[in-house]
PDB file of C-alpha atoms and ligand atoms in Angstrom:
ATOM      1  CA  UNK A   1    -155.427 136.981 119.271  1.00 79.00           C
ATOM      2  CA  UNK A   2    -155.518 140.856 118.918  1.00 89.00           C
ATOM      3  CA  UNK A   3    -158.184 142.872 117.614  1.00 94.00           C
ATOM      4  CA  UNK A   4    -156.386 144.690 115.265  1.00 98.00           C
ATOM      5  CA  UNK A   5    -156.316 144.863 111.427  1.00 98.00           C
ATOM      6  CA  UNK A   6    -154.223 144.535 108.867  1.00 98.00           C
ATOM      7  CA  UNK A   7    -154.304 145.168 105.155  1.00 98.00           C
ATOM      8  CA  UNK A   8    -151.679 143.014 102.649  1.00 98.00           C
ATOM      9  CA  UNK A   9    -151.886 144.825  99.385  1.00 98.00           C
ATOM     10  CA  UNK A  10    -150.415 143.650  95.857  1.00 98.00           C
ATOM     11  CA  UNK A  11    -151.308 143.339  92.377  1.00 98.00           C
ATOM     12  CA  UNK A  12    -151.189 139.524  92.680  1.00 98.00           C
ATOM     13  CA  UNK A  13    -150.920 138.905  89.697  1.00 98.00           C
ATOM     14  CA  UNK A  14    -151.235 136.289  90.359  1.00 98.00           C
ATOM     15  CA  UNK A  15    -151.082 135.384  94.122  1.00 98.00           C
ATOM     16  CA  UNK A  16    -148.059 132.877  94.560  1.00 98.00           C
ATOM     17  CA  UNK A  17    -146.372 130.825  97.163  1.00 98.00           C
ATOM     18  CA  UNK A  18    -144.746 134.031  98.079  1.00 97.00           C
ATOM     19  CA  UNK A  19    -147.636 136.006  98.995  1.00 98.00           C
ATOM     20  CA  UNK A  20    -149.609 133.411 100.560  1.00 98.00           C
ATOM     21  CA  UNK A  21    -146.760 132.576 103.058  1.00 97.00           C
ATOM     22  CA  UNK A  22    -146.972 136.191 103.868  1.00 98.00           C
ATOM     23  CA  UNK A  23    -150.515 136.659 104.367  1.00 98.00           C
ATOM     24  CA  UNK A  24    -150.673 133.281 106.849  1.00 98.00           C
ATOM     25  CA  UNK A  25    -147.799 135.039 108.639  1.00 98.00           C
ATOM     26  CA  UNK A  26    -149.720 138.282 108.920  1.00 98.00           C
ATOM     27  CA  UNK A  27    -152.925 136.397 109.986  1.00 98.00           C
ATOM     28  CA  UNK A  28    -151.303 134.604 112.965  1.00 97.00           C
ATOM     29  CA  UNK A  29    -150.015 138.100 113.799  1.00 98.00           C
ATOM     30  CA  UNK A  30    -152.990 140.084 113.250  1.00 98.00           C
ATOM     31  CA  UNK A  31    -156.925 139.569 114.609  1.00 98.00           C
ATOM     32  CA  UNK A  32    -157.993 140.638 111.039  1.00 98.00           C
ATOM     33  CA  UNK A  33    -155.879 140.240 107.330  1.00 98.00           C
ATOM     34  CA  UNK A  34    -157.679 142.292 104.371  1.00 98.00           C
ATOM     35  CA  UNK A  35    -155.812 141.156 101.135  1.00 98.00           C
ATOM     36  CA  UNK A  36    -156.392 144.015  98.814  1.00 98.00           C
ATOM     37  CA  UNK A  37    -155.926 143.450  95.167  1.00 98.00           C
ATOM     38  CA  UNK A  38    -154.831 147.162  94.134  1.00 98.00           C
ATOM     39  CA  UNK A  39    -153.874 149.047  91.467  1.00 95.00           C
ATOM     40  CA  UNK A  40    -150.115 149.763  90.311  1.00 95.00           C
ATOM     41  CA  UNK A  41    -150.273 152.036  88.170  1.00 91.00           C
ATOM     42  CA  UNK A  42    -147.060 150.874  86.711  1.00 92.00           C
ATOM     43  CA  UNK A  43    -147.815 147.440  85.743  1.00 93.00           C
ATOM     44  CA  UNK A  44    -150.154 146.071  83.296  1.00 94.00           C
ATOM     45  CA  UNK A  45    -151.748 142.822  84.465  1.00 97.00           C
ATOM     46  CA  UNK A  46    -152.802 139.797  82.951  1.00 97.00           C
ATOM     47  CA  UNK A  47    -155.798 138.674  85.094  1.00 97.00           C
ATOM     48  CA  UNK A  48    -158.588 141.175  85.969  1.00 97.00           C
ATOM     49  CA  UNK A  49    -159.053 142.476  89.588  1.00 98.00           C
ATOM     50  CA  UNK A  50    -162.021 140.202  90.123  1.00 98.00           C
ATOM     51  CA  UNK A  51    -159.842 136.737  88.685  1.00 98.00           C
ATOM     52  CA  UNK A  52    -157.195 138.057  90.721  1.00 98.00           C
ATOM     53  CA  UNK A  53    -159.454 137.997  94.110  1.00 98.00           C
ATOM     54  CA  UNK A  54    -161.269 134.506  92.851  1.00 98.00           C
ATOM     55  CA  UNK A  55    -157.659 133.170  92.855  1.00 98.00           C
ATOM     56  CA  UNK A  56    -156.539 134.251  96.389  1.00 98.00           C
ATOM     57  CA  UNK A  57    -160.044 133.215  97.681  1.00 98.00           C
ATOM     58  CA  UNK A  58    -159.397 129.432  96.402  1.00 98.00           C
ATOM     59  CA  UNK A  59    -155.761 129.702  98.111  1.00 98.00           C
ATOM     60  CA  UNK A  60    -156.874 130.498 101.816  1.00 98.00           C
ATOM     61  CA  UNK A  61    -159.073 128.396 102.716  1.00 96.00           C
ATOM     62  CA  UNK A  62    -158.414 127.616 105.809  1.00 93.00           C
ATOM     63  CA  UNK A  63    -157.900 131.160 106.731  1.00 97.00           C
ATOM     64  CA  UNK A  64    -160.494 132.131 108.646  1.00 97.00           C
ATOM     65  CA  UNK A  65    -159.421 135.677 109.926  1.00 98.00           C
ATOM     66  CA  UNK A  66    -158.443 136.555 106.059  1.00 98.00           C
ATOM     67  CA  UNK A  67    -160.290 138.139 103.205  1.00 98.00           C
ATOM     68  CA  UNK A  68    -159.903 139.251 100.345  1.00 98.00           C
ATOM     69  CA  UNK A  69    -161.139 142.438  98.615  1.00 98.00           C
ATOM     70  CA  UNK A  70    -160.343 145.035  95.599  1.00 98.00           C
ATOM     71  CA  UNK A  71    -159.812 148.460  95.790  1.00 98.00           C
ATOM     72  CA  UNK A  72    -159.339 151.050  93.270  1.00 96.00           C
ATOM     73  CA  UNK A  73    -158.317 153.949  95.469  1.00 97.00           C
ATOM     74  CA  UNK A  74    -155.512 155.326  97.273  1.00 98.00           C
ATOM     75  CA  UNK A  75    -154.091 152.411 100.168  1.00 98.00           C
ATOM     76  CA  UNK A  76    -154.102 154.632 102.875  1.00 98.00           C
ATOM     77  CA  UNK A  77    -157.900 155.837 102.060  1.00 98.00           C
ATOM     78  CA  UNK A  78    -158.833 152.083 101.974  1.00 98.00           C
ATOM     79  CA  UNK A  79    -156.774 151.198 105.272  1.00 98.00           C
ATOM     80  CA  UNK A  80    -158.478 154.644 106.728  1.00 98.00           C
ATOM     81  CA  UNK A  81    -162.449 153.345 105.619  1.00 98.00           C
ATOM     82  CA  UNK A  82    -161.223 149.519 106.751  1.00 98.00           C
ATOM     83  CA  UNK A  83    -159.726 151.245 110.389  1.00 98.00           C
ATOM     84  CA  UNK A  84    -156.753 149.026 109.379  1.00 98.00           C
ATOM     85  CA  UNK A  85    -153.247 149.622 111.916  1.00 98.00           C
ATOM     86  CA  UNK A  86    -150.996 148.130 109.724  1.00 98.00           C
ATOM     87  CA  UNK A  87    -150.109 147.312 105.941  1.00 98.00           C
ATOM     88  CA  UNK A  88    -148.337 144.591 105.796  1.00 98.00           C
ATOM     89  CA  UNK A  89    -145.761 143.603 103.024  1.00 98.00           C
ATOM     90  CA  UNK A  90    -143.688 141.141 101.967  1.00 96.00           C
ATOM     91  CA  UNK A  91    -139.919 142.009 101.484  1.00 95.00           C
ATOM     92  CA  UNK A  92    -137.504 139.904  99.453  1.00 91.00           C
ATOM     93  CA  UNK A  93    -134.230 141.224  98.767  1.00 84.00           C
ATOM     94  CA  UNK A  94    -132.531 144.676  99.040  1.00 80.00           C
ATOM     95  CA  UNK A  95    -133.235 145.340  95.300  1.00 81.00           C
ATOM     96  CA  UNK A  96    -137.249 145.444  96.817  1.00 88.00           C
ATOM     97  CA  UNK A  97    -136.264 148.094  99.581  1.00 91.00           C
ATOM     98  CA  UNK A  98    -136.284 151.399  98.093  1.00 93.00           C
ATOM     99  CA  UNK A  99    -139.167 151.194  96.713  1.00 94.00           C
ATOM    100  CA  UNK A 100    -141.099 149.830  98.974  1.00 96.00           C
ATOM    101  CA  UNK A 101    -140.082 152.335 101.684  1.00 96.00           C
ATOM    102  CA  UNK A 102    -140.921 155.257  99.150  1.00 97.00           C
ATOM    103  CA  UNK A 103    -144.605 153.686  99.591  1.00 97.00           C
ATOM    104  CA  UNK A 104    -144.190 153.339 103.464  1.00 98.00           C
ATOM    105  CA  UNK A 105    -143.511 157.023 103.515  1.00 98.00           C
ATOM    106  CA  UNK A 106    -146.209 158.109 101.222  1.00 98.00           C
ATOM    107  CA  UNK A 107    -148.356 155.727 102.580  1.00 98.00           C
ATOM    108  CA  UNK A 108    -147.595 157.050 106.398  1.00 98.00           C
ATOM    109  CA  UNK A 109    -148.301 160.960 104.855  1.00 98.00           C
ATOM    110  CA  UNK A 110    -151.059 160.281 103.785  1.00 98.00           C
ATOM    111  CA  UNK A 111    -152.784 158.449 106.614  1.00 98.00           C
ATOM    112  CA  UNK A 112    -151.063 158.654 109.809  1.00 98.00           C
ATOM    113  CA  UNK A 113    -152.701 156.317 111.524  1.00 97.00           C
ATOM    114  CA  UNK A 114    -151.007 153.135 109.572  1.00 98.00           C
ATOM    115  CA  UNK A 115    -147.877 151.660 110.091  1.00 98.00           C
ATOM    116  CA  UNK A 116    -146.246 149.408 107.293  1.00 98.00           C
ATOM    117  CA  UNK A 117    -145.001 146.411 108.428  1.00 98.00           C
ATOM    118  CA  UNK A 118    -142.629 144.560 106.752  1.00 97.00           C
ATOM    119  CA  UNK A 119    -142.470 140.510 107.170  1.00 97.00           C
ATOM    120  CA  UNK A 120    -138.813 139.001 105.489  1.00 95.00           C
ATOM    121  CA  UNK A 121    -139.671 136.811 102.878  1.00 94.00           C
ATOM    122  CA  UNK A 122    -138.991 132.935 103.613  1.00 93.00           C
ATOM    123  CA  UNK A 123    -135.581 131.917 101.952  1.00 92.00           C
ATOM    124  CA  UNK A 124    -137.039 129.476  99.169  1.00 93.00           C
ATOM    125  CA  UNK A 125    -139.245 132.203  97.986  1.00 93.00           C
ATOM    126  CA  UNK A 126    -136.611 134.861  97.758  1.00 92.00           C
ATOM    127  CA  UNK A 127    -136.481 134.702  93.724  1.00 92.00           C
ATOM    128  CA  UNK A 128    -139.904 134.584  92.997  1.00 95.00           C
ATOM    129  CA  UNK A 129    -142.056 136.695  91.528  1.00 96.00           C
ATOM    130  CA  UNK A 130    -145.547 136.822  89.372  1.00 97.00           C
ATOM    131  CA  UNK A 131    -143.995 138.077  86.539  1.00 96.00           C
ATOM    132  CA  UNK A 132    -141.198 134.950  86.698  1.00 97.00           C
ATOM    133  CA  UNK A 133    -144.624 132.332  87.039  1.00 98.00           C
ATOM    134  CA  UNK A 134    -146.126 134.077  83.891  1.00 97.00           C
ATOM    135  CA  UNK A 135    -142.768 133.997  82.119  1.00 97.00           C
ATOM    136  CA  UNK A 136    -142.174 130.333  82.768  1.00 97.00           C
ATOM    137  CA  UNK A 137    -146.713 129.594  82.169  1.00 97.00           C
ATOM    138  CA  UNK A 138    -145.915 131.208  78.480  1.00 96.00           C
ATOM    139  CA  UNK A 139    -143.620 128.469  77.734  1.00 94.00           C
ATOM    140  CA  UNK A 140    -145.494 125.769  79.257  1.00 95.00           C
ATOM    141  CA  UNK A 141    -143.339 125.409  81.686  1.00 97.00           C
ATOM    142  CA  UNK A 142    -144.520 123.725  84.990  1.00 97.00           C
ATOM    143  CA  UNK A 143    -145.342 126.140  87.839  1.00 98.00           C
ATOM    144  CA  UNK A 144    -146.536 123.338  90.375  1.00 98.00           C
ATOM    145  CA  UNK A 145    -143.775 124.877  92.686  1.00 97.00           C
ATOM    146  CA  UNK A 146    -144.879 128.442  92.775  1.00 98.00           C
ATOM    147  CA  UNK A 147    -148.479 128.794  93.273  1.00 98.00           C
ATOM    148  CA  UNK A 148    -150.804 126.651  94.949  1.00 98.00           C
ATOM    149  CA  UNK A 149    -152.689 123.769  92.374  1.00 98.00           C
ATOM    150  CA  UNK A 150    -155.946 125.085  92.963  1.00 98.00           C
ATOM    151  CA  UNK A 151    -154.549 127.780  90.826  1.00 98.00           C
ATOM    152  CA  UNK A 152    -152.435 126.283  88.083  1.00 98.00           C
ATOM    153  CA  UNK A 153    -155.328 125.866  85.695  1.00 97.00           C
ATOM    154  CA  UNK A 154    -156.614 129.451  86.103  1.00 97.00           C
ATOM    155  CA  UNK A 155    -153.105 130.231  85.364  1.00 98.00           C
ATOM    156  CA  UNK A 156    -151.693 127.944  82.414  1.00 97.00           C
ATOM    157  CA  UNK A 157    -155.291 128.645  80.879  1.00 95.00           C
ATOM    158  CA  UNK A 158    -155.095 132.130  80.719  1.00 95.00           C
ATOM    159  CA  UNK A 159    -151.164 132.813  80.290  1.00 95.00           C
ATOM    160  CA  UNK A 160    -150.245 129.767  78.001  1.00 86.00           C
ATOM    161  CA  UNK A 161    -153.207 129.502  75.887  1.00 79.00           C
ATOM    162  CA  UNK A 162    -152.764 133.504  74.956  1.00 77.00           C
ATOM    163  CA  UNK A 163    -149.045 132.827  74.230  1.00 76.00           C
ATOM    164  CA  UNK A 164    -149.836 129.954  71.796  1.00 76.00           C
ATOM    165  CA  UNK A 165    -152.607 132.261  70.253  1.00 78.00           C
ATOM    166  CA  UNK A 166    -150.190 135.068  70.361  1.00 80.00           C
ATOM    167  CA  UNK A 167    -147.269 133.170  68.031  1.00 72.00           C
TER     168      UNK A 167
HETATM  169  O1  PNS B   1    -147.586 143.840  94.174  1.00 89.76           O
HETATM  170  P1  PNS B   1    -147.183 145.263  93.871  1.00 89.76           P
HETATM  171  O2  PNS B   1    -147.501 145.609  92.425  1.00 89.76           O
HETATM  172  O3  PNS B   1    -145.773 145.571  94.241  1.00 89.76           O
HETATM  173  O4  PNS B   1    -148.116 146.173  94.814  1.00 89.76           O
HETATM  174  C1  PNS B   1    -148.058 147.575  94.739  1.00 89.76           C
HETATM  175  C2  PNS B   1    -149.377 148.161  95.276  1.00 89.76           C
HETATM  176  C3  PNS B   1    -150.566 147.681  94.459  1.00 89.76           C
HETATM  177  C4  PNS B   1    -149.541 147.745  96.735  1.00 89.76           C
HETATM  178  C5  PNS B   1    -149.248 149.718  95.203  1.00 89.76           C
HETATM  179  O5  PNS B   1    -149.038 150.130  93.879  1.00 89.76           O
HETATM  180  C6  PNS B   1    -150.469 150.426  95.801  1.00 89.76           C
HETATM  181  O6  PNS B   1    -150.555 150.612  97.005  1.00 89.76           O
HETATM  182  N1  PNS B   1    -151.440 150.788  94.920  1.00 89.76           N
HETATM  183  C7  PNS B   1    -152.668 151.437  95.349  1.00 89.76           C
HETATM  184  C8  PNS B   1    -152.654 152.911  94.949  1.00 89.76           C
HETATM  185  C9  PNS B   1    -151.820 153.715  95.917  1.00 89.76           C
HETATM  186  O7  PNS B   1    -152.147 153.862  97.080  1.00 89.76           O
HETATM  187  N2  PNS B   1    -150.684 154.242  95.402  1.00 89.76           N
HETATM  188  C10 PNS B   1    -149.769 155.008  96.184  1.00 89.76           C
HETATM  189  C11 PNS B   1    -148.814 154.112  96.928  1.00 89.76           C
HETATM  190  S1  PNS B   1    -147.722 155.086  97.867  1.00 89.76           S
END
């Protein structure tokens, strides 16, 4: 294995099948994976930053080259302070291209020294997303086939019990 690191940013919120298939991708292809719970400005999230990294850390197990961390910062400051090579991301469909590589550029501006990587999504997880888990948790729905079990509680918990409080 290399000695090089990697960070996987998302919001994960919260982590699914999705991600997790391509953070073990990332940590056969990198000596080092930091998942790095980080903020998008553009989304407001359901779980805080710290359920959000209790969540991954029940999912990789197993992992041993992987953690898991939050930063409130700038990605390329934390990839700079983490002497991270790469930031690796998950892409899905061409409908998540454009603006992902508006953050590859920015991200490559403001800290030279990263590359972004991008790993293709596997086929069954092409449609999913956190926001589609949450949608179908507010209904009661059952999520067993989107995020690991370990998680499902944390979930339906949190996402069903508000909805039913909610109505
Ligand atoms: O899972 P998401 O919401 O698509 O992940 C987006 C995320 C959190 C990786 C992105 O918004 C990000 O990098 N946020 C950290 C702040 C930052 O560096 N913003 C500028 C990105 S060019």
């Amino acid at each position: 294995m290399n000695s090089l690191t990697a960070v996987c940013p998302g919001s994960f919120d919260p982590v699914t099948f999705g991600h997790l298939d391509i953070i073990t991708r990332a940590s056969h292809l990198f000596g080092k994976v930091i998942v790095v719970v980080a903020s998008n400005g553009a989304k407001h999230c359901s779980f805080t930053p710290e359920e959000r990294v209790n969540m991954i850390k029940k999912c990789i197990t197993g992992l041993d080259n992987v953690e898991v961390a939050h930063y409130d910062g700038l990605l390329a400051d934390y990839a700079a302070k983490r002497n991270a090579t790469a930031i690796v991301k998950g892409l899905r469909a061409m409908s998540d291209f454009e603006y992902e590589f508006q953050m590859a550029l920015a991200n490559k501006k403001l800290n030279p020294n990263v590359e972004t990587v991008f790993l293709t999504t596997a086929s069954q997880n092409m449609y999913l997303s956190s926001s589609m888990v949450k949608q179908i948790a507010s209904m009661g729905g059952d999520i067993s086939s989107f995020v690991p079990d370990v998680i499902k509680g944390d979930i339906m918990n949190r996402i069903y019990q508000k909805n039913r409080k909610d109505s």
